[in-house]
Each structure stands twice: as structure tokens, then as C-alpha cells.
């Protein structure tokens, strides 16, 4: 056992992580039973600790990035990070090799990345024009509470010339206006190269737009700034954890409800234009434990290379007793018709033999 593995074993033993965990088999997606927290290990035998991020295909490999969380309960600040965003690489989606930290927290109290801090749901897209990988996240800063005051709930922006290099942090912004606190967010890149920041805009000041509603904001051509071009998805009020995919000309936006780390039913929306209107399509989950999104919450969806129209939806079974033991659930996105989408729980499966139908 190397030092990192030993450390994670000790941490698990001492603070009671891995209550009902088991090691994942690396030749398939092993989601486990609906109540399991399957531990997914990297090729060095260490726990994959890349939460609420996503998967991007670059340089002939899939890259899985996310936040390195701490082996602590939510009460003890387990949802904060002292490390930042880390990345792993794989050619088959099952064996993941750790590649390092790409957006690093700082020990300097003056740094905007002074850890332990909270930033959430980092997402990366590639800009063909500038040849840069661009990362946006939901930035909550230290100590990690959403406030109306700037700094407590903004969009954080970073970029890098390589997918797995050291990203430069460019600062934070509140798209649309400074009244709207930025909460859960994602990035979406359209077929024409335009890109969008999708976020839960939270207005706590009584007056116009009071409350929480998902918004879609077009980004500048270099993807580093929001433009003033945006759409408020009125039908998606009180929704978060947005995940966007496009298939056959339809935009599908999968979301969760607002119950923090507690599970709730997912809901998806469909539109023919990125700026709506979005139709409420209800819960995409079918089968067991659908009222809790299979005891998980959506994180990201990515296309399978060489399989047009096939997407994998990642959700996470957050473990409030030990955030590093939040487990990853990989599910195929099913399309029972050209205009509808479904998610069905599979304890294990392989992307090479795609489950058919609904
Ligand atoms: C969730 C949200 C997470 C995080 C959490 C904090 O609902 O999706 O990103 O903000 O609440 O309680």
C-alpha cells in the first residue's frame, strides 16, 4: 500500500468512511446496489476523488476531472477542498490513471483559491479558436457560504493550453447582474462552437426575479466571459445540478430539486432552441428508487466516442457522513423516442454492449 492508499485507509477506519463500500471492478461500470457506496479505485489502487466534475475527450483519451474532497462529514466541512480540481485519464472508461491537480488551492490567505474552500461542479470545454481548455465552476470561496455579498456565490473561470496542465485562474463574475448569486452550474458547448454557462441564479433581495431559477448565458467567443445574451428558463424554477445534452436537434436539460445533498426526484426539460422555450418533461428516471434519482444527483453527461447519439450520464451518491466516499453512478441515457429521454438504474454494465430500448 502506498502512502496515499494507506492514508485513505486510515482515514476511512478512523472516521468511519466506507460504511458499506466495496471496491469497484475495473472492467465494467459497477454502480452497486441502490444503497451501496462503491469505491472506485484508480490504476494505482487509490480512491478516485474527483467529485461533481465531468469527462472530456482530448488527446485520444477520456479525462475525468472533479473536486478532491476531504474524508470528512458535511458537518465537518467534507464538501470543501484543500487541493482543488484533479484529473484522471483513461482509454476505456474503466481504468483511470491519476494525472494530478489542474486547478490548485493555495495556502495564501490573500489568494482567491485559499483552501479549505468551496467551489463546486467544475466543467471543462475546449475552445477551437483560442486552443485553450476553459473551466467554469460554481465558486463559493472561503469559508464556503452563499451570501448576497460578492465572493459568496459567483462563477469562477480558469483556462489552460492542455487539458491536464495547470489552469490559470482568471477570477470570478456574476453573469446577468451582481444581484444574482451563482449556485449550481454547468457549461454547454453547441455544435456551432458557441458556449453557454447554465446556472441556478439565486436572488434573495425582495423585488424583481426573487427566488431561484436556472438561466442560460451565452459566453464570449473565447469562453472567458459571459455576454449580456441570456435566457431565463421560467419553467426550471427551483432546480439545480443542471446537465445539458443535445440529440437530433433537441436540447435536453436534466436537473435535480433543491434539497442540498439529500436525494430528490430528477426532472428534465426539452427545447428546440438553446434559448427555449423549455418544456417540463417530468422525471426521466424509471424503475426502482426513481423518486430519489436512484439515491443520487446528476453531475454531467458526455458522448461516447465513436457511438453517435450515445451519452453516459454520471450522477453521484453523495455521502454526507464522508464526502470522499460519495460514489459515482454511470448510466446510459436512453431515448425511447426522438423527443424523450429516460434513465434506468443498472447495478453494473458495459458501454461496449449498450442496453437497448426503455
Ligand atoms: C446540492 C448542490 C451541490 C451543493 C449542495 C450543498 O444541492 O447540488 O452542488 O451545493 O447542494 O448543500
Short mmCIF file of C-alpha atoms and ligand atoms in Angstrom, two decimals:
data_model
loop_
_atom_site.label_atom_id
_atom_site.label_comp_id
_atom_site.label_asym_id
_atom_site.label_seq_id
_atom_site.Cartn_x
_atom_site.Cartn_y
_atom_site.Cartn_z
CA UNK A 1 0.00 0.00 0.00
CA UNK A 2 1.49 3.38 -0.96
CA UNK A 3 1.26 6.44 1.29
CA UNK A 4 -1.88 7.85 -0.26
CA UNK A 5 -3.66 4.50 -0.12
CA UNK A 6 -2.54 3.99 3.47
CA UNK A 7 -3.77 7.46 4.38
CA UNK A 8 -7.15 6.90 2.83
CA UNK A 9 -7.42 3.51 4.56
CA UNK A 10 -6.55 5.05 7.94
CA UNK A 11 -8.93 7.96 7.38
CA UNK A 12 -11.67 5.51 6.49
CA UNK A 13 -11.01 3.44 9.59
CA UNK A 14 -10.71 6.35 11.98
CA UNK A 15 -13.63 8.47 10.91
CA UNK A 16 -15.93 5.74 9.75
CA UNK A 17 -15.81 6.29 5.99
CA UNK A 18 -16.79 3.39 3.69
CA UNK A 19 -19.76 2.25 5.72
CA UNK A 20 -20.96 -0.18 3.10
CA UNK A 21 -18.43 0.31 0.38
CA UNK A 22 -16.76 -2.20 -1.82
CA UNK A 23 -14.01 -2.00 -4.40
CA UNK A 24 -15.17 -1.44 -7.96
CA UNK A 25 -14.33 -3.97 -10.65
CA UNK A 26 -12.43 -2.01 -13.28
CA UNK A 27 -13.74 -3.93 -16.31
CA UNK A 28 -17.25 -2.53 -16.13
CA UNK A 29 -19.28 0.26 -14.58
CA UNK A 30 -20.03 -1.08 -11.14
CA UNK A 31 -22.70 1.14 -9.61
CA UNK A 32 -23.61 -1.42 -6.96
CA UNK A 33 -26.99 -1.79 -5.29
CA UNK A 34 -29.11 1.31 -4.81
CA UNK A 35 -27.84 1.68 -1.24
CA UNK A 36 -24.14 1.00 -1.87
CA UNK A 37 -21.27 3.45 -1.95
CA UNK A 38 -18.95 1.60 -4.31
CA UNK A 39 -15.33 2.69 -4.02
CA UNK A 40 -13.83 3.24 -7.46
CA UNK A 41 -10.05 2.91 -7.41
CA UNK A 42 -7.55 4.36 -9.88
CA UNK A 43 -4.81 2.28 -11.55
CA UNK A 44 -2.52 2.89 -8.54
CA UNK A 45 -5.16 1.48 -6.18
CA UNK A 46 -6.17 4.84 -4.71
CA UNK A 47 -9.73 6.06 -4.33
CA UNK A 48 -10.86 8.21 -7.28
CA UNK A 49 -11.57 11.52 -5.61
CA UNK A 50 -12.89 13.78 -8.40
CA UNK A 51 -16.35 14.95 -7.44
CA UNK A 52 -19.11 16.82 -9.24
CA UNK A 53 -16.93 17.41 -12.31
CA UNK A 54 -17.14 15.76 -15.69
CA UNK A 55 -15.49 13.84 -18.51
CA UNK A 56 -13.91 15.38 -21.61
CA UNK A 57 -12.29 13.52 -24.50
CA UNK A 58 -8.94 15.06 -25.51
CA UNK A 59 -5.62 13.85 -26.94
CA UNK A 60 -7.08 10.40 -27.67
CA UNK A 61 -8.20 9.78 -24.08
CA UNK A 62 -11.12 10.43 -21.79
CA UNK A 63 -10.21 12.77 -18.93
CA UNK A 64 -12.24 12.68 -15.73
CA UNK A 65 -11.91 15.76 -13.57
CA UNK A 66 -13.56 16.93 -10.37
CA UNK A 67 -13.01 18.24 -6.90
CA UNK A 68 -10.80 16.43 -4.47
CA UNK A 69 -12.99 16.42 -1.38
CA UNK A 70 -11.92 15.72 2.19
CA UNK A 71 -12.67 12.48 4.09
CA UNK A 72 -14.98 14.28 6.49
CA UNK A 73 -18.69 14.61 7.00
CA UNK A 74 -20.57 17.62 5.61
CA UNK A 75 -20.87 18.90 9.20
CA UNK A 76 -17.06 18.85 9.44
CA UNK A 77 -16.61 20.56 6.05
CA UNK A 78 -16.14 17.45 3.90
CA UNK A 79 -17.61 19.31 0.90
CA UNK A 80 -14.71 21.77 0.96
CA UNK A 81 -11.40 21.22 -0.76
CA UNK A 82 -7.83 21.96 0.27
CA UNK A 83 -6.49 20.56 -3.01
CA UNK A 84 -8.70 21.85 -5.83
CA UNK A 85 -9.64 20.18 -9.10
CA UNK A 86 -7.85 16.93 -10.03
CA UNK A 87 -7.83 14.91 -13.25
CA UNK A 88 -7.54 11.25 -14.31
CA UNK A 89 -7.13 9.74 -17.81
CA UNK A 90 -8.48 6.56 -19.41
CA UNK A 91 -8.79 5.00 -22.84
CA UNK A 92 -11.57 2.55 -21.91
CA UNK A 93 -13.63 4.47 -19.27
CA UNK A 94 -12.87 1.76 -16.68
CA UNK A 95 -9.14 2.10 -15.88
CA UNK A 96 -8.32 5.59 -14.65
CA UNK A 97 -4.79 6.89 -14.11
CA UNK A 98 -4.27 9.85 -11.83
CA UNK A 99 -2.70 12.79 -13.69
CA UNK A 100 -2.55 15.44 -10.96
CA UNK A 101 -4.07 18.69 -9.76
CA UNK A 102 -5.18 21.07 -12.52
CA UNK A 103 -6.64 23.95 -10.51
CA UNK A 104 -4.79 24.20 -7.27
CA UNK A 105 -5.92 25.66 -3.95
CA UNK A 106 -3.49 27.99 -2.24
CA UNK A 107 -2.19 28.33 1.30
CA UNK A 108 -2.01 32.11 0.86
CA UNK A 109 -4.92 33.78 2.67
CA UNK A 110 -4.93 36.50 0.00
CA UNK A 111 -5.45 34.02 -2.84
CA UNK A 112 -8.98 33.59 -4.25
CA UNK A 113 -8.24 29.86 -4.03
CA UNK A 114 -7.28 29.84 -0.35
CA UNK A 115 -8.28 26.47 1.00
CA UNK A 116 -10.06 24.75 2.53
CA UNK A 117 -12.67 26.43 0.39
CA UNK A 118 -15.74 25.58 -1.58
CA UNK A 119 -16.05 25.60 -5.28
CA UNK A 120 -18.35 23.17 -6.95
CA UNK A 121 -19.29 21.49 -10.20
CA UNK A 122 -16.24 22.41 -12.33
CA UNK A 123 -16.81 21.85 -16.07
CA UNK A 124 -14.29 22.00 -18.92
CA UNK A 125 -14.77 22.65 -22.65
CA UNK A 126 -12.24 23.23 -25.42
CA UNK A 127 -12.13 26.44 -27.42
CA UNK A 128 -11.04 25.72 -31.01
CA UNK A 129 -10.33 29.38 -31.76
CA UNK A 130 -8.02 30.07 -28.81
CA UNK A 131 -6.78 26.47 -28.48
CA UNK A 132 -7.48 26.66 -24.74
CA UNK A 133 -9.34 24.42 -22.35
CA UNK A 134 -11.72 26.59 -20.37
CA UNK A 135 -13.06 25.70 -16.93
CA UNK A 136 -16.03 27.31 -15.22
CA UNK A 137 -17.26 26.43 -11.75
CA UNK A 138 -19.61 27.49 -9.03
CA UNK A 139 -17.27 29.42 -6.76
CA UNK A 140 -18.22 29.85 -3.11
CA UNK A 141 -14.88 30.88 -1.63
CA UNK A 142 -13.82 30.50 1.99
CA UNK A 143 -15.47 29.88 4.43
CA UNK A 144 -17.92 28.49 1.92
CA UNK A 145 -21.33 30.00 2.41
CA UNK A 146 -23.58 31.62 -0.17
CA UNK A 147 -24.12 35.27 0.56
CA UNK A 148 -25.52 38.24 -1.26
CA UNK A 149 -22.11 39.84 -0.75
CA UNK A 150 -19.82 39.40 -3.77
CA UNK A 151 -17.50 36.43 -3.31
CA UNK A 152 -20.12 34.22 -1.71
CA UNK A 153 -21.55 32.63 -4.84
CA UNK A 154 -20.05 33.55 -8.19
CA UNK A 155 -18.86 31.86 -11.36
CA UNK A 156 -15.14 31.03 -11.30
CA UNK A 157 -13.19 30.94 -14.58
CA UNK A 158 -9.85 29.31 -15.42
CA UNK A 159 -8.05 28.15 -18.57
CA UNK A 160 -5.07 26.13 -19.77
CA UNK A 161 -3.41 25.17 -23.08
CA UNK A 162 -3.52 21.47 -22.21
CA UNK A 163 -6.40 19.51 -20.75
CA UNK A 164 -4.36 18.19 -17.83
CA UNK A 165 -1.96 21.11 -17.25
CA UNK A 166 -2.02 23.78 -14.55
CA UNK A 167 -5.03 26.02 -15.13
CA UNK A 168 -4.71 29.79 -14.62
CA UNK A 169 -7.49 31.23 -12.51
CA UNK A 170 -8.96 34.34 -14.18
CA UNK A 171 -11.27 35.41 -11.37
CA UNK A 172 -14.98 35.38 -10.75
CA UNK A 173 -18.11 37.01 -12.07
CA UNK A 174 -21.85 37.09 -11.56
CA UNK A 175 -23.39 36.78 -15.03
CA UNK A 176 -26.59 38.75 -15.81
CA UNK A 177 -26.04 41.10 -12.84
CA UNK A 178 -24.49 41.26 -9.37
CA UNK A 179 -27.80 40.63 -7.62
CA UNK A 180 -27.95 37.02 -8.71
CA UNK A 181 -25.91 34.66 -6.53
CA UNK A 182 -24.41 31.88 -8.64
CA UNK A 183 -25.24 28.41 -7.37
CA UNK A 184 -25.05 25.05 -9.20
CA UNK A 185 -23.83 25.41 -12.77
CA UNK A 186 -22.60 23.68 -15.89
CA UNK A 187 -21.12 24.52 -19.30
CA UNK A 188 -22.64 23.57 -22.62
CA UNK A 189 -20.89 23.77 -26.00
CA UNK A 190 -23.17 23.78 -29.03
CA UNK A 191 -22.45 22.29 -32.47
CA UNK A 192 -21.62 25.73 -33.93
CA UNK A 193 -18.88 26.29 -31.31
CA UNK A 194 -20.90 28.74 -29.22
CA UNK A 195 -20.78 28.03 -25.50
CA UNK A 196 -23.12 28.66 -22.58
CA UNK A 197 -22.94 28.87 -18.80
CA UNK A 198 -26.07 27.40 -17.27
CA UNK A 199 -26.66 28.26 -13.63
CA UNK A 200 -29.10 28.47 -10.78
CA UNK A 201 -29.49 32.22 -10.24
CA UNK A 202 -30.46 32.97 -6.64
CA UNK A 203 -31.91 36.37 -5.83
CA UNK A 204 -32.52 37.00 -2.16
CA UNK A 205 -33.26 40.71 -2.38
CA UNK A 206 -37.03 41.20 -2.48
CA UNK A 207 -38.03 42.60 -5.86
CA UNK A 208 -37.72 41.51 -9.47
CA UNK A 209 -36.66 37.92 -10.13
CA UNK A 210 -36.78 37.00 -6.40
CA UNK A 211 -36.05 33.28 -5.92
CA UNK A 212 -34.02 30.64 -7.72
CA UNK A 213 -34.35 29.91 -11.44
CA UNK A 214 -31.99 28.28 -13.97
CA UNK A 215 -30.54 30.72 -16.52
CA UNK A 216 -28.53 30.13 -19.71
CA UNK A 217 -25.91 32.73 -20.55
CA UNK A 218 -24.01 32.86 -23.85
CA UNK A 219 -20.25 33.14 -23.39
CA UNK A 220 -17.84 35.39 -25.28
CA UNK A 221 -16.02 33.86 -28.28
CA UNK A 222 -13.02 33.00 -26.07
CA UNK A 223 -15.40 31.45 -23.48
CA UNK A 224 -13.78 33.54 -20.73
CA UNK A 225 -16.62 35.99 -20.11
CA UNK A 226 -20.40 35.98 -20.00
CA UNK A 227 -22.17 38.08 -22.65
CA UNK A 228 -25.36 40.03 -21.99
CA UNK A 229 -27.24 37.49 -24.10
CA UNK A 230 -29.15 35.18 -21.77
CA UNK A 231 -32.38 33.27 -21.27
CA UNK A 232 -34.27 32.72 -18.02
CA UNK A 233 -35.78 29.22 -18.01
CA UNK A 234 -39.00 30.12 -16.23
CA UNK A 235 -40.18 26.52 -16.25
CA UNK A 236 -36.97 25.50 -14.39
CA UNK A 237 -37.59 27.39 -11.15
CA UNK A 238 -36.31 25.67 -8.02
CA UNK A 239 -33.99 23.34 -9.96
CA UNK A 240 -30.23 22.75 -9.76
CA UNK A 241 -27.44 20.32 -10.74
CA UNK A 242 -28.04 21.11 -14.45
CA UNK A 243 -26.80 18.66 -17.10
CA UNK A 244 -27.33 19.51 -20.79
CA UNK A 245 -27.17 17.25 -23.82
CA UNK A 246 -28.34 17.68 -27.40
CA UNK A 247 -29.62 14.92 -29.65
CA UNK A 248 -31.40 15.09 -33.02
CA UNK A 249 -31.82 18.86 -32.70
CA UNK A 250 -33.37 18.70 -29.21
CA UNK A 251 -31.78 20.18 -26.11
CA UNK A 252 -32.38 18.07 -23.00
CA UNK A 253 -31.68 19.67 -19.64
CA UNK A 254 -31.65 17.22 -16.71
CA UNK A 255 -31.88 18.77 -13.23
CA UNK A 256 -32.39 17.99 -9.55
CA UNK A 257 -34.58 19.64 -6.94
CA UNK A 258 -33.25 21.86 -4.15
CA UNK A 259 -32.66 19.54 -1.22
CA UNK A 260 -28.93 20.04 -0.72
CA UNK A 261 -27.09 16.72 -0.51
CA UNK A 262 -30.35 14.87 0.16
CA UNK A 263 -31.69 12.94 -2.82
CA UNK A 264 -34.79 14.09 -4.68
CA UNK A 265 -36.59 13.30 -7.95
CA UNK A 266 -34.85 14.46 -11.14
CA UNK A 267 -36.74 16.41 -13.76
CA UNK A 268 -35.84 17.18 -17.35
CA UNK A 269 -36.74 19.93 -19.76
CA UNK A 270 -36.73 19.90 -23.56
CA UNK A 271 -36.28 22.69 -26.09
CA UNK A 272 -35.72 23.07 -29.81
CA UNK A 273 -33.69 26.25 -29.32
CA UNK A 274 -31.00 26.84 -26.73
CA UNK A 275 -32.89 29.95 -25.57
CA UNK A 276 -36.09 28.00 -25.16
CA UNK A 277 -38.91 27.71 -24.56
CA UNK A 278 -38.19 24.69 -22.33
CA UNK A 279 -41.00 22.19 -21.74
CA UNK A 280 -41.17 20.43 -18.37
CA UNK A 281 -40.90 16.71 -19.28
CA UNK A 282 -41.09 15.32 -15.73
CA UNK A 283 -38.85 12.74 -14.11
CA UNK A 284 -36.63 10.86 -16.62
CA UNK A 285 -35.99 8.03 -14.11
CA UNK A 286 -37.88 4.77 -14.47
CA UNK A 287 -37.91 1.66 -12.27
CA UNK A 288 -36.79 1.37 -8.67
CA UNK A 289 -35.97 4.42 -6.48
CA UNK A 290 -36.91 6.87 -9.19
CA UNK A 291 -38.30 9.31 -6.64
CA UNK A 292 -34.73 9.86 -5.42
CA UNK A 293 -32.91 9.72 -8.81
CA UNK A 294 -31.69 6.26 -7.72
CA UNK A 295 -30.36 7.77 -4.46
CA UNK A 296 -28.13 10.18 -6.34
CA UNK A 297 -27.90 13.57 -8.02
CA UNK A 298 -26.86 14.41 -11.59
CA UNK A 299 -23.31 15.57 -12.29
CA UNK A 300 -22.59 15.53 -16.03
CA UNK A 301 -23.27 13.72 -19.31
CA UNK A 302 -20.75 13.04 -22.05
CA UNK A 303 -20.85 11.49 -25.54
CA UNK A 304 -19.33 8.04 -26.09
CA UNK A 305 -16.55 8.21 -28.70
CA UNK A 306 -17.41 6.53 -32.00
CA UNK A 307 -21.03 5.92 -30.95
CA UNK A 308 -23.09 8.85 -32.25
CA UNK A 309 -26.16 9.63 -30.14
CA UNK A 310 -24.96 7.60 -27.13
CA UNK A 311 -24.38 9.50 -23.91
CA UNK A 312 -23.37 8.43 -20.44
CA UNK A 313 -24.96 10.22 -17.51
CA UNK A 314 -22.85 10.47 -14.36
CA UNK A 315 -24.60 11.04 -11.09
CA UNK A 316 -23.25 10.91 -7.59
CA UNK A 317 -24.46 9.26 -4.45
CA UNK A 318 -23.19 11.92 -2.07
CA UNK A 319 -22.28 10.52 1.30
CA UNK A 320 -22.89 13.19 3.88
CA UNK A 321 -21.09 11.13 6.53
CA UNK A 322 -17.90 11.06 4.45
CA UNK A 323 -17.74 13.13 1.28
CA UNK A 324 -14.79 11.28 -0.26
CA UNK A 325 -16.96 8.18 -0.20
CA UNK A 326 -19.61 9.78 -2.34
CA UNK A 327 -19.84 7.20 -5.11
CA UNK A 328 -20.14 7.63 -8.85
CA UNK A 329 -23.03 6.16 -10.81
CA UNK A 330 -22.59 5.80 -14.57
CA UNK A 331 -25.80 5.22 -16.53
CA UNK A 332 -26.65 5.07 -20.23
CA UNK A 333 -29.02 7.79 -21.41
CA UNK A 334 -31.93 6.02 -23.08
CA UNK A 335 -34.09 7.64 -25.76
CA UNK A 336 -37.38 5.74 -26.05
CA UNK A 337 -38.35 8.19 -28.82
CA UNK A 338 -36.68 11.04 -30.68
CA UNK A 339 -38.21 13.55 -28.29
CA UNK A 340 -37.99 11.82 -24.91
CA UNK A 341 -35.26 10.65 -22.59
CA UNK A 342 -35.04 8.01 -19.86
CA UNK A 343 -32.70 6.86 -17.13
CA UNK A 344 -32.91 3.36 -15.71
CA UNK A 345 -30.73 2.05 -12.87
CA UNK A 346 -28.22 -0.66 -13.70
CA UNK A 347 -26.10 -2.11 -10.85
CA UNK A 348 -23.43 -2.90 -13.45
CA UNK A 349 -22.99 -2.64 -17.21
CA UNK A 350 -20.50 -2.09 -20.02
CA UNK A 351 -20.67 0.68 -22.58
CA UNK A 352 -19.49 -1.77 -25.28
CA UNK A 353 -22.83 -3.60 -25.02
CA UNK A 354 -25.23 -0.69 -24.85
CA UNK A 355 -28.55 -1.57 -23.20
CA UNK A 356 -31.29 -1.12 -25.75
CA UNK A 357 -34.72 0.48 -25.53
CA UNK A 358 -36.57 1.54 -22.42
C1 LIG B 1 -26.67 20.49 -3.63
C2 LIG B 1 -25.93 21.02 -4.80
C3 LIG B 1 -24.49 20.83 -4.51
C4 LIG B 1 -24.16 21.56 -3.24
C5 LIG B 1 -25.07 21.10 -2.13
C6 LIG B 1 -24.79 21.84 -0.85
O1 LIG B 1 -28.00 20.51 -3.82
O2 LIG B 1 -26.28 20.34 -5.96
O3 LIG B 1 -23.72 21.29 -5.60
O4 LIG B 1 -24.31 22.94 -3.42
O5 LIG B 1 -26.38 21.24 -2.50
O6 LIG B 1 -25.73 21.57 0.11
#
